[in-house]
Coordinates of C-alpha atoms in Angstrom, one line a residue:
Chain B
M1 CA -26.3 25.8 -1.1
T2 CA -26.4 23.9 1.8
L3 CA -24.2 20.6 1.7
L4 CA -25.1 19.3 5.2
D5 CA -27.9 20.3 7.3
I6 CA -28.3 18.8 10.8
K7 CA -31.6 19.3 12.6
G8 CA -32.2 18.5 16.1
L9 CA -29.8 15.5 16.3
T10 CA -29.7 13.7 19.6
I11 CA -27.0 11.0 20.5
D12 CA -27.6 8.9 23.7
I13 CA -25.2 6.3 25.4
A14 CA -26.9 3.2 26.6
R15 CA -26.1 2.7 30.2
D16 CA -26.9 -0.1 32.5
T17 CA -28.8 2.8 34.4
G18 CA -30.7 4.0 31.1
P19 CA -29.9 6.0 28.2
A20 CA -27.7 9.0 28.9
R21 CA -27.8 12.1 26.4
V22 CA -24.7 13.1 25.1
V23 CA -25.9 15.4 22.2
D24 CA -29.1 17.1 23.0
G25 CA -30.7 18.5 19.7
I26 CA -27.9 19.8 17.8
D27 CA -28.8 22.2 14.9
L28 CA -25.8 22.8 12.6
A29 CA -25.4 23.6 8.8
V30 CA -22.5 23.4 6.3
M31 CA -22.5 25.3 3.2
E32 CA -20.9 24.3 0.1
G33 CA -17.1 25.3 -0.1
E34 CA -17.7 26.6 3.6
S35 CA -15.1 25.8 6.4
L36 CA -16.7 25.3 9.9
G37 CA -15.2 25.1 13.0
I38 CA -16.7 23.3 15.9
V39 CA -15.3 24.2 19.2
G40 CA -15.9 22.7 22.8
E41 CA -14.4 21.0 25.6
S42 CA -13.7 17.5 25.6
G43 CA -17.1 15.4 26.1
C44 CA -19.2 18.1 24.6
G45 CA -20.3 15.9 21.7
K46 CA -18.4 17.5 18.9
S47 CA -16.6 14.3 17.6
L48 CA -19.7 12.1 18.2
T49 CA -22.0 14.4 16.2
M50 CA -19.5 14.3 13.3
L51 CA -19.1 10.3 13.7
S52 CA -22.8 9.6 13.8
L53 CA -23.2 11.3 10.2
V54 CA -21.3 8.2 8.7
G55 CA -22.2 5.7 11.1
L56 CA -19.0 5.5 12.9
L57 CA -20.5 5.8 16.5
P58 CA -18.7 3.4 19.1
N59 CA -20.8 0.5 20.4
R60 CA -23.9 1.5 22.9
I61 CA -23.8 5.1 21.4
R62 CA -26.6 5.7 19.2
A63 CA -28.1 8.7 17.3
T64 CA -31.8 8.6 18.4
G65 CA -33.5 11.6 16.9
G66 CA -33.3 14.2 14.3
Q67 CA -31.9 14.3 10.7
A68 CA -28.6 15.0 8.9
L69 CA -29.5 15.8 5.2
F70 CA -26.7 15.5 2.7
G71 CA -27.2 15.5 -0.9
G72 CA -30.9 15.0 -0.3
R73 CA -30.8 12.1 1.9
D74 CA -30.9 11.5 5.4
L75 CA -27.7 10.0 6.6
L76 CA -29.1 8.8 9.9
K77 CA -31.3 6.7 7.8
L78 CA -29.0 4.7 5.4
S79 CA -28.4 1.1 5.7
A80 CA -24.6 0.3 6.9
K81 CA -24.0 -0.6 3.3
E82 CA -25.0 2.9 2.1
L83 CA -23.0 4.6 4.6
R84 CA -20.0 2.9 3.7
K85 CA -20.2 4.1 0.2
V86 CA -20.5 7.7 1.7
R87 CA -17.5 7.2 3.8
G88 CA -14.6 8.3 2.2
S89 CA -15.9 9.0 -1.2
E90 CA -18.4 11.7 0.0
I91 CA -17.4 12.3 3.4
G92 CA -13.7 12.2 4.0
F93 CA -12.2 12.0 7.6
I94 CA -9.0 12.8 9.3
F95 CA -8.3 11.8 12.6
Q96 CA -6.5 13.2 15.7
D97 CA -3.6 10.9 16.1
P98 CA -1.4 10.3 13.2
M99 CA 1.0 8.3 15.1
T100 CA -1.7 5.4 15.4
S101 CA -4.1 6.2 12.6
L102 CA -2.0 4.2 9.9
N103 CA -1.8 0.6 9.8
P104 CA 1.7 -0.2 10.7
V105 CA 1.9 -3.3 8.5
I106 CA 0.9 -1.8 5.2
R107 CA 3.2 0.6 3.1
I108 CA 1.6 4.2 3.0
G109 CA 1.2 3.9 -0.7
D110 CA -0.5 0.7 -0.7
Q111 CA -2.6 2.0 2.1
I112 CA -4.0 5.1 0.0
A113 CA -4.3 2.8 -2.9
E114 CA -6.3 0.0 -1.1
A115 CA -8.9 2.8 -0.3
L116 CA -9.0 3.8 -4.1
I117 CA -9.3 0.4 -5.1
Y118 CA -12.5 -0.1 -3.3
Q119 CA -14.0 3.3 -3.4
K120 CA -13.4 3.9 -7.1
G121 CA -12.8 0.5 -8.5
L122 CA -9.5 1.5 -10.0
T123 CA -7.0 -1.3 -10.8
R124 CA -4.0 -1.6 -8.6
A125 CA -1.6 0.2 -10.9
Q126 CA -3.8 3.3 -11.4
A127 CA -4.5 3.2 -7.6
K128 CA -0.9 3.3 -7.1
D129 CA -0.2 6.1 -9.4
R130 CA -3.0 8.3 -8.1
A131 CA -1.8 7.4 -4.3
V132 CA 1.6 9.0 -5.6
E133 CA -0.3 12.2 -6.9
L134 CA -2.2 12.4 -3.5
L135 CA 1.3 12.3 -1.6
A136 CA 2.5 15.0 -3.9
L137 CA -0.7 17.0 -3.2
V138 CA -0.5 17.1 0.4
G139 CA 3.3 18.3 0.1
I140 CA 5.2 15.0 0.8
P141 CA 8.7 15.4 -1.0
A142 CA 9.8 12.7 -3.2
P143 CA 6.4 10.9 -3.3
E144 CA 7.5 8.0 -5.2
E145 CA 9.9 6.9 -2.8
R146 CA 7.7 7.7 0.2
A147 CA 4.9 5.5 -1.3
N148 CA 7.3 2.5 -0.2
A149 CA 7.8 3.6 3.1
W150 CA 6.4 2.1 6.4
P151 CA 4.2 4.2 8.8
H152 CA 6.9 4.1 11.3
E153 CA 9.5 5.7 9.0
L154 CA 7.6 9.0 8.9
S155 CA 7.5 11.8 11.3
G156 CA 4.1 12.8 13.0
G157 CA 3.4 15.7 10.6
M158 CA 4.3 13.4 7.5
R159 CA 1.8 11.0 9.0
Q160 CA -0.9 13.6 9.1
R161 CA -0.3 14.6 5.7
V162 CA -0.7 10.8 4.6
M163 CA -3.7 10.6 6.7
I164 CA -5.0 13.8 4.7
A165 CA -4.2 12.2 1.4
M166 CA -6.3 9.0 2.6
G167 CA -9.2 11.4 3.6
L168 CA -9.0 13.1 0.0
A169 CA -8.6 9.9 -1.9
G170 CA -12.0 9.5 -2.9
N171 CA -12.7 13.2 -3.6
P172 CA -15.1 13.7 -0.8
K173 CA -17.2 16.9 -1.0
L174 CA -16.9 17.3 2.8
L175 CA -13.9 16.7 4.7
I176 CA -14.0 16.2 8.5
A177 CA -11.0 16.9 10.4
D178 CA -11.4 15.7 14.1
E179 CA -8.6 17.6 16.1
P180 CA -5.9 16.4 13.5
T181 CA -3.2 18.8 15.0
T182 CA -3.5 17.9 18.6
A183 CA -0.7 15.6 18.6
L184 CA 1.7 17.7 16.7
D185 CA 4.0 20.4 17.5
V186 CA 3.0 24.1 17.2
T187 CA 4.9 24.5 13.9
I188 CA 3.8 21.4 12.4
Q189 CA 0.4 22.4 13.5
A190 CA 0.5 25.8 11.5
Q191 CA 1.6 23.7 8.4
I192 CA -1.4 21.3 8.5
V193 CA -3.6 24.1 8.9
D194 CA -2.1 25.9 6.0
L195 CA -2.4 22.8 3.8
V196 CA -6.1 22.1 4.6
R197 CA -6.9 25.6 3.7
E198 CA -5.2 25.3 0.4
L199 CA -6.7 22.0 -0.5
K200 CA -10.1 23.1 0.5
D201 CA -9.9 25.8 -2.0
R202 CA -8.1 23.9 -4.6
L203 CA -10.6 21.0 -4.5
K204 CA -13.6 23.3 -3.9
M205 CA -15.1 21.0 -1.0
S206 CA -16.2 21.8 2.3
V207 CA -14.4 21.4 5.8
V208 CA -15.5 20.5 9.3
W209 CA -12.6 21.2 11.8
I210 CA -13.2 20.0 15.1
T211 CA -10.9 21.4 17.6
H212 CA -10.9 22.8 21.4
D213 CA -8.4 25.4 20.4
L214 CA -10.0 28.6 19.2
A215 CA -6.9 30.3 18.3
L216 CA -5.8 27.7 15.8
I217 CA -8.9 27.7 13.5
A218 CA -9.3 31.6 13.6
G219 CA -7.2 31.5 10.4
L220 CA -9.0 28.5 8.8
A221 CA -12.8 28.8 9.5
D222 CA -15.5 30.8 7.9
R223 CA -17.8 30.1 10.7
I224 CA -17.6 28.7 14.3
A225 CA -20.0 27.0 16.2
V226 CA -19.5 26.5 19.9
L227 CA -20.6 23.6 21.6
Y228 CA -21.4 23.0 25.2
A229 CA -22.7 19.8 26.9
G230 CA -24.2 18.6 23.7
T231 CA -25.9 21.8 22.3
V232 CA -24.8 24.7 20.2
V233 CA -24.5 27.7 22.2
E234 CA -23.1 30.2 19.6
D235 CA -23.0 29.7 15.8
A236 CA -21.2 32.9 14.1
P237 CA -19.1 33.9 11.3
V238 CA -15.5 33.9 12.5
D239 CA -15.1 37.8 12.9
A240 CA -18.1 38.0 14.6
I241 CA -17.2 35.2 17.3
F242 CA -14.0 37.1 17.9
D243 CA -15.2 40.6 17.8
R244 CA -18.5 40.1 19.2
P245 CA -18.6 37.2 21.3
T246 CA -22.0 37.1 23.0
H247 CA -22.7 33.8 24.8
P248 CA -21.1 33.8 28.3
Y249 CA -19.2 30.4 27.4
T250 CA -17.7 31.7 24.5
R251 CA -16.7 34.9 26.2
A252 CA -15.0 32.7 28.9
L253 CA -13.4 30.4 26.2
L254 CA -11.8 33.6 24.6
G255 CA -10.9 35.2 27.8
S256 CA -8.8 31.9 28.8
L257 CA -6.8 32.2 25.4
P258 CA -3.4 33.3 26.3
T259 CA -2.0 36.7 24.7
L260 CA 1.3 38.1 24.3
A261 CA 0.1 41.4 25.9
G262 CA -1.1 39.2 28.8
A263 CA 2.3 37.9 29.5
A264 CA 2.8 39.9 32.7
M265 CA -0.6 38.4 34.1
E266 CA 0.1 35.8 36.6
R267 CA -2.4 33.3 35.8
L268 CA -4.7 32.6 32.8
P269 CA -8.3 33.1 33.6
S270 CA -10.2 29.7 33.7
I271 CA -13.8 28.7 33.8
A272 CA -15.0 27.9 37.4
G273 CA -16.5 24.3 37.7
T274 CA -16.6 21.3 35.1
P275 CA -19.2 20.7 32.3
P276 CA -22.0 18.5 33.4
E277 CA -21.9 14.8 32.8
P278 CA -24.2 13.2 30.4
G279 CA -27.3 12.1 32.0
R280 CA -26.5 14.5 34.7
R281 CA -27.4 17.7 33.1
P282 CA -29.2 20.5 35.1
P283 CA -32.7 21.6 33.8
G284 CA -32.5 25.0 31.7
C285 CA -29.6 26.3 30.2
P286 CA -26.6 23.6 30.6
F287 CA -24.0 26.5 31.3
A288 CA -26.1 28.0 34.0
P289 CA -24.5 26.5 37.1
R290 CA -21.0 28.0 35.9
C291 CA -22.2 31.2 34.4
A292 CA -21.4 34.6 36.0
F293 CA -24.7 36.0 34.4
A294 CA -27.0 33.4 35.0
L295 CA -30.6 34.4 36.2
P296 CA -33.1 32.3 37.8
S297 CA -35.1 31.9 34.6
C298 CA -31.8 30.3 32.9
R299 CA -32.5 27.4 35.1
E300 CA -36.0 26.5 33.8
A301 CA -36.1 26.6 29.9
V302 CA -33.7 25.4 27.6
P303 CA -32.5 28.4 25.6
K304 CA -33.0 28.4 21.8
L305 CA -30.7 29.7 19.3
Q306 CA -31.8 33.2 18.2
S307 CA -30.4 35.7 15.9
V308 CA -28.3 38.8 17.3
P309 CA -30.1 41.8 16.3
G310 CA -28.3 43.3 13.1
N311 CA -26.6 39.9 12.3
A312 CA -28.9 37.0 11.0
R313 CA -26.0 34.9 10.7
H314 CA -24.9 35.3 14.3
K315 CA -26.9 33.1 16.5
V316 CA -26.8 32.7 20.4
A317 CA -28.6 30.5 22.8
C318 CA -28.6 33.2 25.5
P319 CA -31.8 35.2 26.0
V320 CA -30.0 37.1 28.8
M321 CA -27.0 38.4 26.9
L322 CA -29.5 39.1 24.0
E323 CA -31.7 41.2 26.1
A324 CA -28.6 43.0 27.5
N325 CA -27.5 43.8 24.1
V326 CA -23.9 43.7 25.0
Chain N
M1 CA 10.7 19.1 7.5
T2 CA 12.7 16.0 8.4
M3 CA 14.2 13.9 6.2
I4 CA 13.7 10.3 6.8
D5 CA 16.1 7.6 5.4
I6 CA 14.0 5.3 3.4
E7 CA 15.6 1.9 3.4
D8 CA 14.6 -0.3 0.5
K9 CA 14.9 -3.4 2.5
P10 CA 11.4 -4.7 3.3
S11 CA 9.5 -4.8 6.6
S12 CA 11.9 -3.8 9.2
L13 CA 9.4 -4.8 11.9
W14 CA 10.2 -8.6 11.4
R15 CA 14.0 -7.7 10.8
D16 CA 14.0 -6.1 14.0
A17 CA 12.1 -9.3 15.7
W18 CA 14.7 -11.7 14.1
R19 CA 17.6 -9.5 15.3
R20 CA 16.3 -9.8 18.8
L21 CA 15.6 -13.4 18.5
K22 CA 19.1 -13.8 17.2
R23 CA 20.8 -12.1 20.7
N24 CA 18.7 -14.7 22.8
K25 CA 21.0 -17.9 22.9
L26 CA 18.4 -20.1 24.5
A27 CA 16.0 -19.2 21.5
V28 CA 18.8 -19.7 19.0
A29 CA 19.7 -23.3 20.6
G30 CA 15.9 -24.1 20.5
L31 CA 15.7 -23.2 16.8
A32 CA 18.9 -25.2 16.1
I33 CA 17.2 -28.1 17.7
I34 CA 14.0 -27.8 15.9
A35 CA 15.9 -27.2 12.5
A36 CA 17.8 -30.7 13.3
L37 CA 14.5 -32.3 14.1
V38 CA 13.1 -31.0 10.7
I39 CA 16.0 -32.2 8.7
V40 CA 15.9 -35.8 10.5
S41 CA 12.2 -36.0 9.7
V42 CA 12.6 -35.1 6.3
F43 CA 15.7 -37.1 5.3
G44 CA 15.1 -40.0 8.0
P45 CA 14.9 -43.0 5.6
W46 CA 18.5 -41.8 4.4
L47 CA 19.9 -41.1 7.7
S48 CA 18.9 -44.3 9.7
P49 CA 21.4 -47.1 9.8
Y50 CA 18.7 -49.9 9.6
D51 CA 15.0 -50.2 8.6
F52 CA 12.7 -49.4 11.4
L53 CA 10.9 -52.6 11.1
S54 CA 13.4 -55.3 10.5
Q55 CA 13.8 -57.6 13.3
N56 CA 16.7 -59.4 14.5
L57 CA 15.6 -61.9 17.2
D58 CA 19.3 -62.9 17.9
L59 CA 19.9 -59.3 19.0
R60 CA 17.0 -58.6 21.3
N61 CA 17.3 -55.8 24.0
Q62 CA 21.0 -55.2 23.2
P63 CA 22.6 -52.4 25.2
P64 CA 24.3 -49.6 23.1
S65 CA 26.9 -50.8 20.9
S66 CA 29.0 -49.7 18.0
Q67 CA 26.7 -51.4 15.4
H68 CA 23.5 -50.2 17.3
W69 CA 24.5 -46.9 18.8
L70 CA 21.3 -46.8 21.0
G71 CA 20.7 -50.6 21.4
T72 CA 17.9 -52.7 20.1
D73 CA 14.2 -53.3 21.7
D74 CA 12.5 -56.5 22.6
L75 CA 12.1 -57.4 18.7
G76 CA 15.9 -56.7 18.0
R77 CA 14.9 -53.5 16.0
D78 CA 17.3 -50.8 16.1
V79 CA 16.3 -48.1 18.7
M80 CA 18.1 -45.1 16.9
S81 CA 16.4 -46.2 13.4
R82 CA 12.9 -46.1 15.3
L83 CA 13.7 -42.6 17.1
I84 CA 14.5 -41.0 13.6
Y85 CA 11.3 -42.5 12.3
G86 CA 9.5 -41.5 15.1
A87 CA 10.7 -38.0 14.6
R88 CA 8.9 -37.9 11.3
T89 CA 5.5 -39.1 13.1
A90 CA 6.1 -36.7 15.9
F91 CA 7.0 -33.6 13.4
M92 CA 4.0 -34.5 11.2
V93 CA 1.5 -34.9 13.9
A94 CA 2.7 -31.6 15.4
V95 CA 2.8 -29.5 12.3
G96 CA -0.5 -30.9 11.0
V97 CA -2.6 -30.8 14.3
T98 CA -1.1 -27.4 15.0
I99 CA -2.3 -26.1 11.6
I100 CA -5.9 -27.6 11.7
A101 CA -6.3 -26.2 15.2
V102 CA -4.8 -22.8 14.5
L103 CA -7.0 -22.6 11.3
I104 CA -10.1 -23.4 13.3
G105 CA -8.9 -21.2 16.0
V106 CA -8.2 -18.3 13.8
I107 CA -11.3 -18.6 11.8
L108 CA -13.7 -18.7 14.6
G109 CA -11.9 -16.5 17.2
A110 CA -11.7 -13.7 14.2
I111 CA -15.1 -13.7 13.3
A112 CA -16.4 -13.9 16.8
G113 CA -14.2 -10.9 18.2
F114 CA -14.5 -8.9 15.0
Y115 CA -18.5 -9.1 14.6
G116 CA -19.3 -10.2 18.1
G117 CA -23.1 -10.3 18.7
W118 CA -24.6 -14.2 18.7
F119 CA -21.7 -15.8 16.8
D120 CA -19.5 -14.4 19.5
R121 CA -21.3 -15.8 22.4
F122 CA -21.8 -18.9 20.4
V123 CA -18.1 -19.4 19.8
M124 CA -17.3 -18.8 23.4
W125 CA -19.8 -21.2 24.5
F126 CA -18.5 -23.9 22.4
T127 CA -14.9 -23.1 23.4
D128 CA -15.7 -23.4 27.2
I129 CA -17.7 -26.7 26.7
T130 CA -14.6 -28.2 24.6
M131 CA -12.3 -27.2 27.3
S132 CA -14.2 -28.6 30.1
V133 CA -14.3 -32.0 28.6
P134 CA -11.2 -33.9 29.7
Q135 CA -9.0 -34.1 26.9
L136 CA -8.1 -37.7 27.3
L137 CA -11.5 -39.0 27.6
L138 CA -12.6 -37.0 24.3
V139 CA -9.8 -38.6 22.4
V140 CA -10.5 -42.0 23.7
V141 CA -14.1 -41.5 22.9
I142 CA -13.1 -40.4 19.4
N143 CA -10.8 -43.3 18.7
A144 CA -13.1 -45.9 20.1
S145 CA -16.1 -44.8 18.1
L146 CA -14.5 -43.7 14.8
K147 CA -11.8 -46.1 14.2
Q148 CA -13.9 -49.2 13.5
P149 CA -16.3 -47.5 11.0
I150 CA -13.4 -45.8 9.3
S151 CA -11.6 -48.9 9.0
L152 CA -14.7 -50.8 7.7
W153 CA -15.3 -48.2 5.1
M154 CA -11.6 -48.2 3.9
E155 CA -11.7 -51.8 3.7
A156 CA -14.7 -51.8 1.7
R157 CA -13.6 -49.1 -0.8
Y158 CA -10.4 -51.5 -1.4
M159 CA -12.6 -54.3 -2.1
E160 CA -14.3 -52.1 -4.8
T161 CA -11.2 -50.3 -6.4
L162 CA -8.5 -52.6 -5.3
N163 CA -6.5 -49.3 -4.9
P164 CA -3.7 -50.1 -2.3
I165 CA -4.1 -46.5 -0.6
Y166 CA -7.2 -47.7 1.1
R167 CA -5.4 -50.6 2.6
N168 CA -3.0 -48.0 4.3
T169 CA -3.7 -48.1 8.0
Q170 CA -1.2 -45.1 8.5
I171 CA -3.8 -42.8 6.7
V172 CA -6.6 -43.8 9.1
D173 CA -4.3 -43.3 11.9
F174 CA -3.4 -39.8 10.9
V175 CA -6.7 -38.6 10.1
L176 CA -8.2 -40.0 13.4
V177 CA -5.1 -38.7 15.5
F178 CA -4.7 -35.4 13.8
G179 CA -8.6 -34.7 13.9
A180 CA -9.1 -35.9 17.5
M181 CA -5.8 -33.8 18.6
A182 CA -7.1 -30.7 16.5
L183 CA -10.5 -31.1 18.1
I184 CA -9.1 -30.7 21.7
T185 CA -6.4 -28.1 20.8
W186 CA -8.1 -25.4 18.9
P187 CA -10.0 -23.6 21.8
P188 CA -6.8 -21.7 23.2
Y189 CA -6.1 -20.6 19.8
A190 CA -9.7 -19.2 19.2
R191 CA -9.6 -17.6 22.6
L192 CA -6.1 -15.8 21.9
V193 CA -7.2 -14.6 18.5
R194 CA -10.6 -13.5 20.0
A195 CA -9.0 -11.4 22.5
Q196 CA -6.4 -9.9 20.3
V197 CA -8.9 -9.1 17.4
L198 CA -11.1 -7.4 20.3
S199 CA -8.2 -5.2 21.3
V200 CA -7.0 -4.3 17.6
R201 CA -10.3 -3.4 16.2
Q202 CA -10.2 -0.5 18.8
R203 CA -7.2 0.9 17.4
P204 CA -7.4 4.2 15.6
Y205 CA -6.2 2.8 12.3
V206 CA -9.1 0.5 12.3
T207 CA -11.5 3.3 12.6
A208 CA -9.6 5.1 10.2
A209 CA -10.0 2.3 7.8
R210 CA -13.6 2.3 8.4
A211 CA -14.1 6.1 7.7
L212 CA -12.4 5.4 4.1
G213 CA -15.5 3.1 3.6
L214 CA -13.4 -0.3 3.3
T215 CA -15.4 -3.5 3.7
N216 CA -15.7 -5.3 6.9
R217 CA -13.8 -8.3 5.4
L218 CA -11.0 -6.3 4.0
I219 CA -10.6 -4.4 7.3
L220 CA -10.4 -7.7 9.2
T221 CA -8.2 -9.8 6.8
R222 CA -5.7 -6.6 6.2
Y223 CA -5.9 -4.3 9.1
V224 CA -7.1 -6.5 12.2
L225 CA -5.5 -9.9 11.8
P226 CA -2.1 -9.1 10.6
N227 CA -1.9 -6.7 13.6
A228 CA -3.3 -9.6 15.8
M229 CA -0.6 -12.4 15.0
G230 CA 2.4 -11.6 17.2
P231 CA 0.9 -13.6 20.2
L232 CA -0.5 -16.2 17.8
I233 CA 3.1 -16.9 16.6
V234 CA 4.4 -17.5 20.0
A235 CA 1.4 -19.6 21.0
V236 CA 1.9 -21.8 17.9
S237 CA 5.4 -22.3 18.9
A238 CA 4.8 -23.5 22.1
G239 CA 1.8 -25.3 20.6
L240 CA 3.9 -27.5 18.5
G241 CA 5.7 -28.7 21.6
T242 CA 2.6 -29.4 23.3
A243 CA 1.2 -31.3 20.2
M244 CA 4.1 -33.6 20.4
V245 CA 3.9 -34.2 23.9
L246 CA 0.0 -34.9 23.5
E247 CA 0.9 -37.3 20.5
S248 CA 3.2 -39.2 22.7
A249 CA 0.7 -39.2 25.7
F250 CA -2.0 -40.9 23.5
S251 CA 0.4 -43.2 21.8
F252 CA 1.5 -44.2 25.5
L253 CA -1.9 -45.0 26.2
G254 CA -2.6 -46.8 23.0
V255 CA -4.8 -44.4 21.4
G256 CA -2.5 -42.6 19.3
V257 CA -0.4 -43.9 16.2
T258 CA -0.9 -47.7 15.8
P259 CA 2.3 -49.7 16.2
P260 CA 4.2 -51.0 14.2
T261 CA 4.4 -47.0 13.0
P262 CA 7.2 -45.8 15.6
S263 CA 6.2 -43.1 17.6
W264 CA 8.2 -41.6 20.7
G265 CA 5.1 -42.3 22.7
N266 CA 4.8 -46.0 22.0
M267 CA 8.6 -46.3 22.3
I268 CA 8.3 -44.8 25.9
S269 CA 5.1 -47.1 26.6
D270 CA 7.2 -50.1 25.4
G271 CA 10.3 -49.3 27.5
L272 CA 8.5 -48.5 30.5
R273 CA 7.5 -52.2 30.8
V274 CA 11.1 -53.1 30.7
W275 CA 12.9 -50.2 32.3
T276 CA 14.3 -51.8 35.2
N277 CA 16.3 -54.4 32.9
Y278 CA 16.9 -52.4 29.8
P279 CA 16.8 -48.7 30.9
H280 CA 18.1 -47.3 27.5
L281 CA 14.9 -48.3 25.9
L282 CA 13.1 -45.8 28.0
A283 CA 15.8 -43.3 28.3
A284 CA 16.5 -42.8 24.5
P285 CA 12.9 -41.7 23.5
A286 CA 12.2 -40.0 26.7
A287 CA 15.4 -38.0 26.4
V288 CA 14.5 -37.0 22.8
L289 CA 11.0 -35.8 23.7
A290 CA 12.3 -33.8 26.6
V291 CA 14.9 -31.9 24.4
V292 CA 12.5 -31.1 21.5
T293 CA 9.7 -30.1 24.0
V294 CA 12.2 -27.8 25.6
A295 CA 13.4 -26.4 22.4
F296 CA 10.1 -25.4 21.1
N297 CA 9.5 -23.7 24.6
F298 CA 12.7 -21.7 24.5
L299 CA 11.9 -20.8 20.9
G300 CA 8.5 -19.6 22.0
D301 CA 9.9 -17.5 24.8
G302 CA 12.4 -16.0 22.5
L303 CA 9.8 -15.2 19.9
N304 CA 7.6 -13.5 22.7
D305 CA 10.6 -11.4 23.8
A306 CA 11.3 -10.6 20.1
L307 CA 7.7 -9.8 19.1
N308 CA 6.9 -7.8 22.3
P309 CA 10.1 -5.7 22.8
K310 CA 8.2 -3.2 25.3
G311 CA 7.5 -6.5 27.7
Q312 CA 11.3 -7.0 28.2
K313 CA 13.3 -5.6 31.4

């Protein structure tokens, strides 16, 4: 069953010189119980795509086209009030920076309880009990005591656990994690990834994990969508991405991952050039200017996502590689 | 996993600020003077050696003596008693005016900064206009145009009800003085709160609160405002001193508290006329006003450093 179905989503930034397109026709689906990894460079539109679903886009940035079907409704057409009810109780969020994502003047237990009181209509006492349960669920030791702690008394990893508890407070069907480990140490990153995977199975929810770290989500995601300059360039099950990366951009991303075997190498390969700025994207394939395999035809038409022969679930937006069948 | 010491004492945020404030000698001195002012204003009637109104025409314009520590004025009233009673006026005006002005400023500034849009433009336009009118002129206009109608209305109510409260001119005074002064002092608070709210509402925890589906009102009152209060506390401390000076200035010009209610401003005004012969009549209230104002500013600076530790060094 499809839980979330995004079709042809476009997002524009209103600039003084006119609108600049950041997200350019994204198609993306999330199945029930699935975990989807969204990978891409900064500014490729991965966070904006997810924020647009629940009406949290920053000022001057608007979803201007497409649909996002969730539970039979188009999220892009809901009123502000209806969206507020979706947030937290149907779609939960975890954000990037746990150090600044908690209100410094409210004890963490109260912060979780507050969300419960407003989402679920619990009484203060019920909400407090539930907050302690949630803290225990995300693996915080001595949750009853910790519920009375102030945010600044906790370490980064602990705070991120608290953020996850808040994201889960409303029992959402979909948890969107927006680079939740970027600000943490490597060892803590692995703990958080394990925690989310475990919670996903236990609470039978879907997870969308936004990151720019392919290696990190290899162990978490069922499927990975690679975004480049506001479009999906490759969308495939996780083993297909690692075993048979097809789009030149995906290949380049994987090529720039450090490996133990490559430790002797002098420099890590990087992708030449920079991604095009919104509003200044070239005609045709957005990756063509940086692509080693680009043909003149790449600069004419925007490539569509097509299935790789032999694997209907592996889709790539690159006719050149598909024809070469590599 | 790191274990963190959980202290059972509340909010170390404020405790830390208090600890830093205590280290600042000037701020502590300011706080002590203000505490003394509060005590004197509350317990004034029991502390003052004479009644502030009782005249002794045999002892006019006396220099300081053992009976009258700060001398007597041109009607033979004890200057020290009047100063003590004036502290009550000054304190009431400062606190009253500041409370009204801060309430107006916080409500308008917070709503304007948080929601933006036409209300924001309207509030900013309104603060600009208010700030562009000369303050003294505005107070004089309010006083001149409202004092008589209010007094007449009060008199009419007295005739109807015979309730002596309507004969109390102090009430008219305070309503007018408080109202007029609040009307000219709220814009800086509104601007400050709006600027703070604009910056705090961009913080990640506000986005996180939105993502939890909390209502705007809850986000504004629990997430944005409490985190925007630091600079306001500093501004209020300095604002209390400013309000006292303003009240004195208006009393000095005759648009403040009406005599015979003592106010440091009208004492300075009276003293100024005779200062070449009786300098103590000017020196005493002027010195007290200066000391108290400086105390408020020291406390304000101290609070500023204590609440923004990053701004130090």
